[in-house]
Coordinates of C-alpha atoms and ligand atoms in Angstrom, one line a residue:
M1 CA 6.0 39.3 117.7
S2 CA 4.0 38.0 120.7
E3 CA 2.5 34.8 121.8
L4 CA -0.7 36.7 122.4
K5 CA -3.0 37.1 119.4
N6 CA -4.2 40.5 120.5
V7 CA -0.8 42.1 121.3
K8 CA 1.6 43.2 118.5
H9 CA 4.5 44.3 120.7
L10 CA 5.8 46.6 123.4
Q11 CA 6.9 50.1 122.3
C12 CA 9.2 52.6 124.2
I13 CA 7.2 55.8 124.7
N14 CA 10.5 57.8 124.5
C15 CA 12.3 56.5 121.4
G16 CA 9.6 54.3 119.7
K17 CA 11.8 51.2 119.6
T18 CA 9.7 48.0 119.8
Y19 CA 10.2 44.9 121.8
P20 CA 8.5 41.5 121.9
M21 CA 6.5 40.7 125.0
E22 CA 8.7 38.4 127.1
P23 CA 9.2 37.6 130.8
G24 CA 11.4 40.3 132.5
R25 CA 11.0 42.8 129.7
Y26 CA 9.9 45.9 131.5
T27 CA 11.7 48.9 130.1
C28 CA 13.7 50.1 127.0
D29 CA 17.3 49.1 126.9
D30 CA 18.4 52.3 125.2
C31 CA 16.4 54.8 127.3
G32 CA 16.6 53.1 130.7
P33 CA 14.0 52.8 133.4
K34 CA 13.4 56.5 134.0
L35 CA 12.4 57.5 130.4
G36 CA 12.1 54.2 128.6
I37 CA 8.7 53.2 129.8
L38 CA 7.1 50.7 127.5
D39 CA 3.5 50.6 126.2
F40 CA 1.5 47.7 124.8
V41 CA 0.5 48.0 121.2
Y42 CA -2.5 46.0 120.1
D43 CA -3.8 44.4 116.9
Y44 CA -7.1 46.1 116.8
E45 CA -8.2 44.3 113.7
Y46 CA -7.9 41.1 115.7
I47 CA -9.6 42.6 118.7
K48 CA -12.5 43.7 116.5
T49 CA -13.2 40.0 115.7
K50 CA -13.5 39.3 119.4
V51 CA -15.6 42.3 120.7
S52 CA -18.9 44.0 119.9
K53 CA -21.5 45.8 121.9
E54 CA -23.8 42.8 121.5
K55 CA -21.2 40.4 122.8
F56 CA -20.5 42.6 125.8
A57 CA -24.3 42.8 126.5
A58 CA -24.4 39.0 126.5
N59 CA -21.3 38.5 128.6
K60 CA -22.1 37.3 132.1
D61 CA -18.6 37.8 133.6
N62 CA -19.2 40.7 135.9
S63 CA -15.5 41.5 136.5
M64 CA -12.7 43.3 134.6
W65 CA -12.0 40.1 132.8
R66 CA -15.0 40.7 130.5
Y67 CA -12.4 42.9 128.7
E68 CA -9.7 40.3 128.4
A69 CA -9.6 40.9 124.6
F70 CA -8.0 44.3 125.5
M71 CA -5.5 42.9 127.9
P72 CA -2.0 41.3 127.7
V73 CA -3.2 37.9 128.9
T74 CA -4.0 34.6 127.2
E75 CA -7.7 34.1 126.4
G76 CA -9.2 32.0 129.1
G77 CA -5.8 31.8 130.9
P78 CA -5.1 31.6 134.6
R79 CA -6.5 34.4 136.8
P80 CA -6.4 35.4 140.4
K81 CA -9.6 34.4 142.2
L82 CA -10.8 37.8 143.6
R83 CA -13.7 39.5 141.8
V84 CA -12.1 42.7 140.6
G85 CA -13.9 45.4 138.6
W86 CA -17.5 46.0 137.4
S87 CA -17.8 48.5 140.2
P88 CA -20.9 50.6 140.3
L89 CA -21.3 53.8 138.3
Y90 CA -23.8 56.0 140.2
K91 CA -25.6 58.9 138.7
A92 CA -25.0 61.2 141.6
D93 CA -27.8 63.7 141.3
V94 CA -27.7 65.2 144.9
L95 CA -24.0 65.6 144.8
G96 CA -24.2 67.0 141.2
D97 CA -26.7 69.6 142.5
A98 CA -24.4 70.5 145.3
I99 CA -21.5 71.2 143.0
D100 CA -23.5 72.7 140.2
L101 CA -23.3 70.0 137.6
D102 CA -26.4 68.7 135.6
T103 CA -25.0 65.2 134.9
L104 CA -22.4 63.8 137.3
Y105 CA -21.5 60.1 137.5
V106 CA -19.4 58.6 140.3
K107 CA -17.5 55.5 139.6
D108 CA -17.0 53.9 143.0
D109 CA -13.8 51.8 142.7
G110 CA -13.5 51.6 146.5
I111 CA -15.8 48.5 146.4
N112 CA -13.1 46.4 144.8
P113 CA -12.0 43.4 146.8
T114 CA -9.1 45.1 148.6
A115 CA -11.0 48.4 148.4
S116 CA -9.2 50.4 145.7
L117 CA -8.8 50.8 141.9
K118 CA -5.3 49.3 142.3
D119 CA -6.9 45.8 142.3
R120 CA -7.3 46.2 138.5
A121 CA -3.6 46.5 138.0
S122 CA -2.6 43.9 140.5
A123 CA -5.1 41.4 139.1
V124 CA -3.3 41.6 135.7
A125 CA 0.1 41.5 137.3
V126 CA -0.8 38.3 139.1
A127 CA -2.4 36.8 136.0
R128 CA 0.9 37.5 134.1
A129 CA 3.0 36.2 137.0
M130 CA 0.9 33.0 136.9
E131 CA 1.4 32.6 133.1
E132 CA 5.1 33.2 133.5
G133 CA 5.4 30.8 136.4
A134 CA 6.7 33.4 138.9
E135 CA 6.7 32.4 142.6
V136 CA 7.3 35.7 144.2
I137 CA 5.8 39.1 143.2
C138 CA 7.2 42.3 144.6
C139 CA 6.2 45.9 144.6
S140 CA 6.7 49.2 146.4
S141 CA 3.6 51.2 147.0
T142 CA 2.1 54.1 148.9
G143 CA -0.2 51.4 150.3
N144 CA -3.0 50.4 147.9
A145 CA -0.9 48.8 145.2
A146 CA 0.6 46.8 148.0
S147 CA -2.6 45.6 149.6
S148 CA -4.2 44.8 146.2
L149 CA -1.1 42.8 145.2
A150 CA -1.0 41.0 148.5
G151 CA -4.7 40.1 148.3
N152 CA -4.7 39.0 144.6
A153 CA -1.5 37.0 145.1
A154 CA -2.8 35.4 148.2
S155 CA -5.9 34.2 146.3
V156 CA -3.8 31.9 144.2
G157 CA -1.0 31.1 146.7
I158 CA 1.7 33.3 145.2
K159 CA 4.1 35.0 147.7
S160 CA 4.4 38.7 147.8
V161 CA 7.1 41.0 149.2
I162 CA 6.0 44.5 149.8
F163 CA 7.9 47.7 150.4
V164 CA 5.8 50.6 151.9
P165 CA 6.9 53.9 153.3
G166 CA 6.7 54.1 157.1
R167 CA 3.9 56.7 156.8
A168 CA 1.4 54.2 155.1
P169 CA -1.9 54.3 157.1
I170 CA -2.5 51.4 159.4
G171 CA -5.6 50.3 157.6
K172 CA -3.5 49.5 154.5
V173 CA -0.7 47.9 156.5
S174 CA -3.2 45.7 158.3
Q175 CA -4.5 44.4 154.9
L176 CA -0.9 43.5 154.0
K177 CA -0.3 41.6 157.2
I178 CA -3.7 39.8 156.9
F179 CA -3.0 38.8 153.3
G180 CA 0.3 37.2 154.5
A181 CA 2.7 39.5 152.6
E182 CA 6.3 40.0 153.7
V183 CA 6.1 43.6 154.6
M184 CA 9.1 45.9 154.6
S185 CA 8.1 49.2 156.2
V186 CA 10.8 51.5 154.9
Q187 CA 11.8 54.3 157.2
G188 CA 12.0 56.9 154.4
S189 CA 10.1 58.6 151.6
Y190 CA 8.1 56.8 148.9
E191 CA 11.0 57.6 146.5
E192 CA 13.5 55.8 148.8
T193 CA 11.0 52.9 149.2
F194 CA 10.7 52.6 145.5
K195 CA 14.5 52.5 144.9
L196 CA 15.0 49.8 147.5
S197 CA 12.3 47.6 146.0
A198 CA 13.9 48.1 142.5
E199 CA 17.3 47.0 143.8
A200 CA 15.7 44.0 145.5
I201 CA 13.9 42.9 142.4
D202 CA 17.1 43.1 140.4
R203 CA 19.0 41.1 143.0
Y204 CA 16.4 38.4 143.7
G205 CA 14.6 38.1 140.3
W206 CA 11.1 38.6 141.6
Y207 CA 8.1 39.5 139.3
N208 CA 8.0 43.3 139.3
R209 CA 4.6 44.9 140.0
N210 CA 5.9 48.5 140.1
A211 CA 3.4 50.7 138.4
A212 CA 5.5 52.4 135.7
I213 CA 8.3 49.8 135.3
N214 CA 5.8 47.1 134.4
P215 CA 3.6 48.2 131.5
V216 CA 0.8 45.7 132.3
M217 CA -0.4 48.0 135.2
V218 CA -1.8 50.6 132.8
E219 CA -3.5 47.8 130.9
G220 CA -5.3 46.7 134.0
K221 CA -6.2 50.1 135.2
K222 CA -7.7 51.0 131.8
T223 CA -10.6 48.6 132.5
V224 CA -12.1 51.3 134.6
S225 CA -12.8 53.3 131.5
L226 CA -14.0 50.3 129.5
E227 CA -16.5 49.7 132.2
I228 CA -17.6 53.3 132.5
C229 CA -18.2 53.4 128.8
E230 CA -20.2 50.2 128.8
Q231 CA -22.2 51.3 131.9
M232 CA -23.1 54.5 130.1
D233 CA -24.4 52.4 127.1
W234 CA -21.3 53.5 125.1
E235 CA -22.0 57.2 125.5
V236 CA -18.8 59.1 125.9
P237 CA -18.8 61.8 128.7
D238 CA -17.3 65.2 128.1
W239 CA -14.9 64.8 131.0
I240 CA -13.4 62.0 133.1
V241 CA -11.7 63.1 136.3
F242 CA -9.1 61.2 138.3
S243 CA -6.7 61.8 141.1
V244 CA -3.0 61.4 140.1
G245 CA 0.1 60.1 142.0
D246 CA 2.4 58.0 139.8
G247 CA 0.3 58.7 136.8
C248 CA -0.5 55.1 135.9
T249 CA -4.2 55.4 136.7
I250 CA -4.9 58.4 134.5
A251 CA -2.7 57.0 131.7
G252 CA -4.9 53.8 131.9
A253 CA -8.1 55.7 132.0
W254 CA -7.1 57.6 128.8
K255 CA -5.9 54.4 127.1
G256 CA -9.2 52.7 127.8
Y257 CA -11.1 55.2 125.8
K258 CA -8.5 55.2 123.0
D259 CA -8.7 51.4 122.8
L260 CA -12.5 51.6 122.5
H261 CA -12.1 54.2 119.8
E262 CA -9.6 52.1 117.9
A263 CA -11.9 49.1 118.1
G264 CA -14.7 51.1 116.6
L265 CA -17.0 50.9 119.7
I266 CA -17.1 54.7 120.3
D267 CA -16.7 57.6 117.9
R268 CA -15.3 60.4 120.1
L269 CA -13.0 60.8 123.2
P270 CA -13.5 62.5 126.5
K271 CA -11.3 65.2 128.0
V272 CA -9.2 64.1 130.9
A273 CA -8.7 66.1 134.1
G274 CA -5.8 65.1 136.4
I275 CA -6.0 66.2 140.0
Q276 CA -3.1 66.4 142.4
A277 CA -2.7 67.5 146.0
E278 CA -1.3 71.0 146.3
G279 CA 1.3 69.7 148.7
C280 CA 2.7 67.3 146.1
A281 CA 1.9 68.1 142.5
P282 CA 4.9 67.7 140.3
L283 CA 2.8 67.0 137.2
A284 CA 0.2 69.7 137.6
H285 CA 2.9 72.2 138.4
A286 CA 4.9 71.2 135.3
W287 CA 1.8 71.7 133.1
E288 CA 1.1 75.1 134.7
R289 CA 4.6 76.2 133.9
G290 CA 4.3 74.9 130.3
D291 CA 7.2 72.6 130.8
G292 CA 6.0 69.9 128.3
E293 CA 7.2 66.5 129.5
E294 CA 9.8 67.9 132.0
W295 CA 8.9 68.0 135.6
N296 CA 10.6 68.6 139.0
P297 CA 10.5 66.3 142.0
E298 CA 8.5 67.7 144.9
V299 CA 8.2 66.9 148.6
E300 CA 5.4 64.7 149.7
N301 CA 3.2 66.9 151.9
T302 CA -0.5 65.9 151.8
V303 CA -3.1 63.9 153.8
A304 CA -3.9 62.1 150.5
D305 CA -1.1 59.5 151.1
S306 CA -2.0 57.4 148.0
I307 CA -1.1 60.3 145.7
A308 CA 1.8 61.7 147.7
V309 CA 4.3 60.9 145.0
G310 CA 7.1 63.3 144.7
V311 CA 8.8 61.5 141.9
P312 CA 6.0 60.1 139.7
R313 CA 7.0 56.9 137.9
N314 CA 4.6 57.2 135.0
A315 CA 5.0 61.0 134.4
V316 CA 5.2 60.9 130.6
K317 CA 2.2 58.7 130.1
A318 CA 0.2 60.9 132.5
L319 CA 1.2 64.2 130.9
R320 CA 0.4 62.8 127.5
A321 CA -3.1 61.7 128.6
I322 CA -3.9 65.3 129.5
N323 CA -2.3 66.8 126.5
E324 CA -3.7 64.4 123.9
S325 CA -7.2 64.7 125.3
G326 CA -7.1 68.5 125.5
G327 CA -7.7 68.2 129.2
V328 CA -6.4 70.0 132.3
W329 CA -4.5 69.6 135.5
E330 CA -5.7 71.0 138.8
T331 CA -4.5 71.0 142.4
V332 CA -6.4 70.9 145.6
S333 CA -5.6 71.7 149.2
D334 CA -5.9 69.1 152.0
E335 CA -8.7 71.1 153.5
K336 CA -10.7 70.9 150.2
I337 CA -10.0 67.2 150.1
L338 CA -11.4 66.6 153.6
D339 CA -14.4 68.9 153.0
T340 CA -15.1 66.9 149.8
M341 CA -14.9 63.6 151.7
R342 CA -17.7 64.8 153.9
L343 CA -19.7 66.4 151.1
M344 CA -19.5 63.3 148.9
G345 CA -20.4 61.1 151.8
K346 CA -23.5 63.0 152.8
T347 CA -24.7 63.7 149.2
S348 CA -23.9 60.4 147.5
G349 CA -23.3 57.7 150.2
V350 CA -19.9 57.0 148.7
F351 CA -17.0 57.0 151.3
G352 CA -13.6 57.7 149.8
E353 CA -10.2 57.9 151.3
P354 CA -8.4 61.2 150.9
A355 CA -6.8 60.3 147.5
G356 CA -10.1 58.8 146.6
C357 CA -11.9 62.1 147.1
A358 CA -9.2 64.3 145.6
G359 CA -10.6 63.9 142.1
M360 CA -14.0 65.2 143.2
A361 CA -12.4 68.0 145.1
G362 CA -10.6 69.0 141.9
L363 CA -13.8 68.7 139.9
Q364 CA -15.4 71.3 142.1
V365 CA -12.5 73.7 141.6
L366 CA -12.7 73.2 137.8
V367 CA -16.5 73.9 137.9
E368 CA -16.0 77.0 140.0
K369 CA -13.3 78.2 137.5
G370 CA -15.7 77.6 134.6
V371 CA -13.3 75.1 133.0
I372 CA -15.9 72.4 133.3
K373 CA -19.4 73.7 132.4
K374 CA -22.6 72.9 134.2
E375 CA -24.2 71.2 131.3
E376 CA -21.2 69.0 130.5
I377 CA -21.4 65.3 131.3
V378 CA -18.8 64.3 133.9
V379 CA -17.6 61.1 135.3
C380 CA -15.4 61.3 138.5
A381 CA -13.7 58.2 139.9
V382 CA -13.5 57.5 143.6
T383 CA -10.3 55.4 143.6
G384 CA -10.1 54.1 147.2
N385 CA -12.4 53.4 150.1
G386 CA -12.6 55.7 153.1
L387 CA -12.4 52.8 155.6
K388 CA -8.7 52.4 154.7
D389 CA -7.9 55.6 156.5
V390 CA -10.4 56.3 159.3
N391 CA -8.2 58.8 161.1
N392 CA -8.5 61.3 158.3
A393 CA -12.2 60.5 158.0
I394 CA -12.8 61.5 161.6
K395 CA -10.7 64.5 161.0
A396 CA -13.0 65.5 158.1
A397 CA -16.3 64.6 159.8
G398 CA -15.7 65.2 163.5
D399 CA -16.5 63.0 166.5
P400 CA -20.0 62.0 167.3
M401 CA -22.1 63.7 170.0
K402 CA -21.8 62.2 173.4
V403 CA -25.2 61.4 174.9
E404 CA -26.2 60.5 178.5
P405 CA -28.3 57.3 178.5
T406 CA -31.5 59.0 179.5
I407 CA -34.3 60.7 177.5
E408 CA -33.4 64.0 179.2
G409 CA -29.9 63.6 178.1
L410 CA -31.1 62.9 174.6
N411 CA -33.3 66.0 174.7
E412 CA -30.3 68.1 175.6
A413 CA -28.3 66.7 172.8
L414 CA -31.1 67.1 170.2
K415 CA -31.5 70.8 171.2
K416 CA -27.9 71.4 170.4
I417 CA -28.5 70.3 166.8
G418 CA -31.7 72.2 166.4
Y419 CA -34.4 69.6 167.1
E420 CA -36.8 71.0 169.7
Ligands
PLP1 C1 -2.7 54.9 143.5 C2 -3.9 55.7 143.8 C3 -4.2 56.8 143.0 C4 -3.3 57.4 141.9 O1 -2.9 56.4 141.0 P1 -1.5 56.6 140.3 O2 -1.4 55.5 139.3 O3 -0.5 56.5 141.3 O4 -1.5 58.0 139.7 C5 -5.3 57.5 143.3 N1 -6.1 57.2 144.4 C6 -5.9 56.1 145.1 C7 -6.8 55.7 146.2 C8 -4.8 55.3 144.8 O5 -4.5 54.2 145.6
ZN2 ZN1 13.6 53.8 124.2

């Protein structure tokens, strides 16, 4: 039911109804855009003819497109030009020691071309838009989806129209402006921003990059797990830990492992830990209450702007990722996030923005609670680069010492920090 050999169809995650893959098909007609999120269903027998560990080992494409067999795109079809993915996976021994874990890996997705994991989703969105001949792509975003879309679209000359909430950090807004996007800074919450973009997409017929509405986003984001697995020589960790806003990233991370399992490349699955900021944790709180797939909107009160999502758009996929994997939700305070930003920086050399550090902050809490054990193998993703939001970084790390330009002045300063 699809032009693509590897895709069978789209399926509604609410009622199970299937749809062919076609331009403009984003949600289920019966269930509507709130519940009727679609999911790609693949033909794994076909995919198995395309992939193997040996083929991956011989593949010289050091980007997410090495996994095109697992994505809803034409083999060898048009792609945006930026090099997205194949980000480093560090074995973070010093940080592991500091938080009492024997084996900790850090997946640094802040090194992507526009400096966040969102590049993975935007790259697929732009590839799809190119295949479908779209001239304008639109999204609403807490910031990173926007900058990644603007950059990837710019690389192939596609126009982007971006809706961001007024509170988006200047680093992210500056990226949008430099990438030539039309930027609408909406003077309201992310929820209001999202609604306005949805209305505009309906009215003007733009390609829709919104992260729940368009199911290709999860398919792009899942490449983070495909990479982690290959980088660990197909060993499956006990836990993967991600920060969660809309829920698209964690749903993707889980789907990546499930895909590899279906394709026969791995024989077990990790548990998934979803981390939200205490000041905005509709999904974690729903899980704590035992509410199943029901959740309540929350206010957006956290420094971690990228995960300040009071009305998550991919809630059901995210909740299922945790439930199916036997994982957990956890919440972290802003203080813990900023402490972790500093700790992670000085013990691993990786600099994350607040939402990028929230996963690591939650991991510490889970280790302290004994939910994650010292000897378990853990991969934690850093989802966005710290340079996007230097104001919060300076808040976390403090200002540098001021020194008079003389050796006496330096001596005074060194004394203060214990060098005598
Ligand atoms: C978007 C984002 C997340 C969360 O991803 P969702 O799909 O919204 O759950 C986490 N960290 C960073 C840096 C992000 O930009
Ligand atoms: Zn449906």
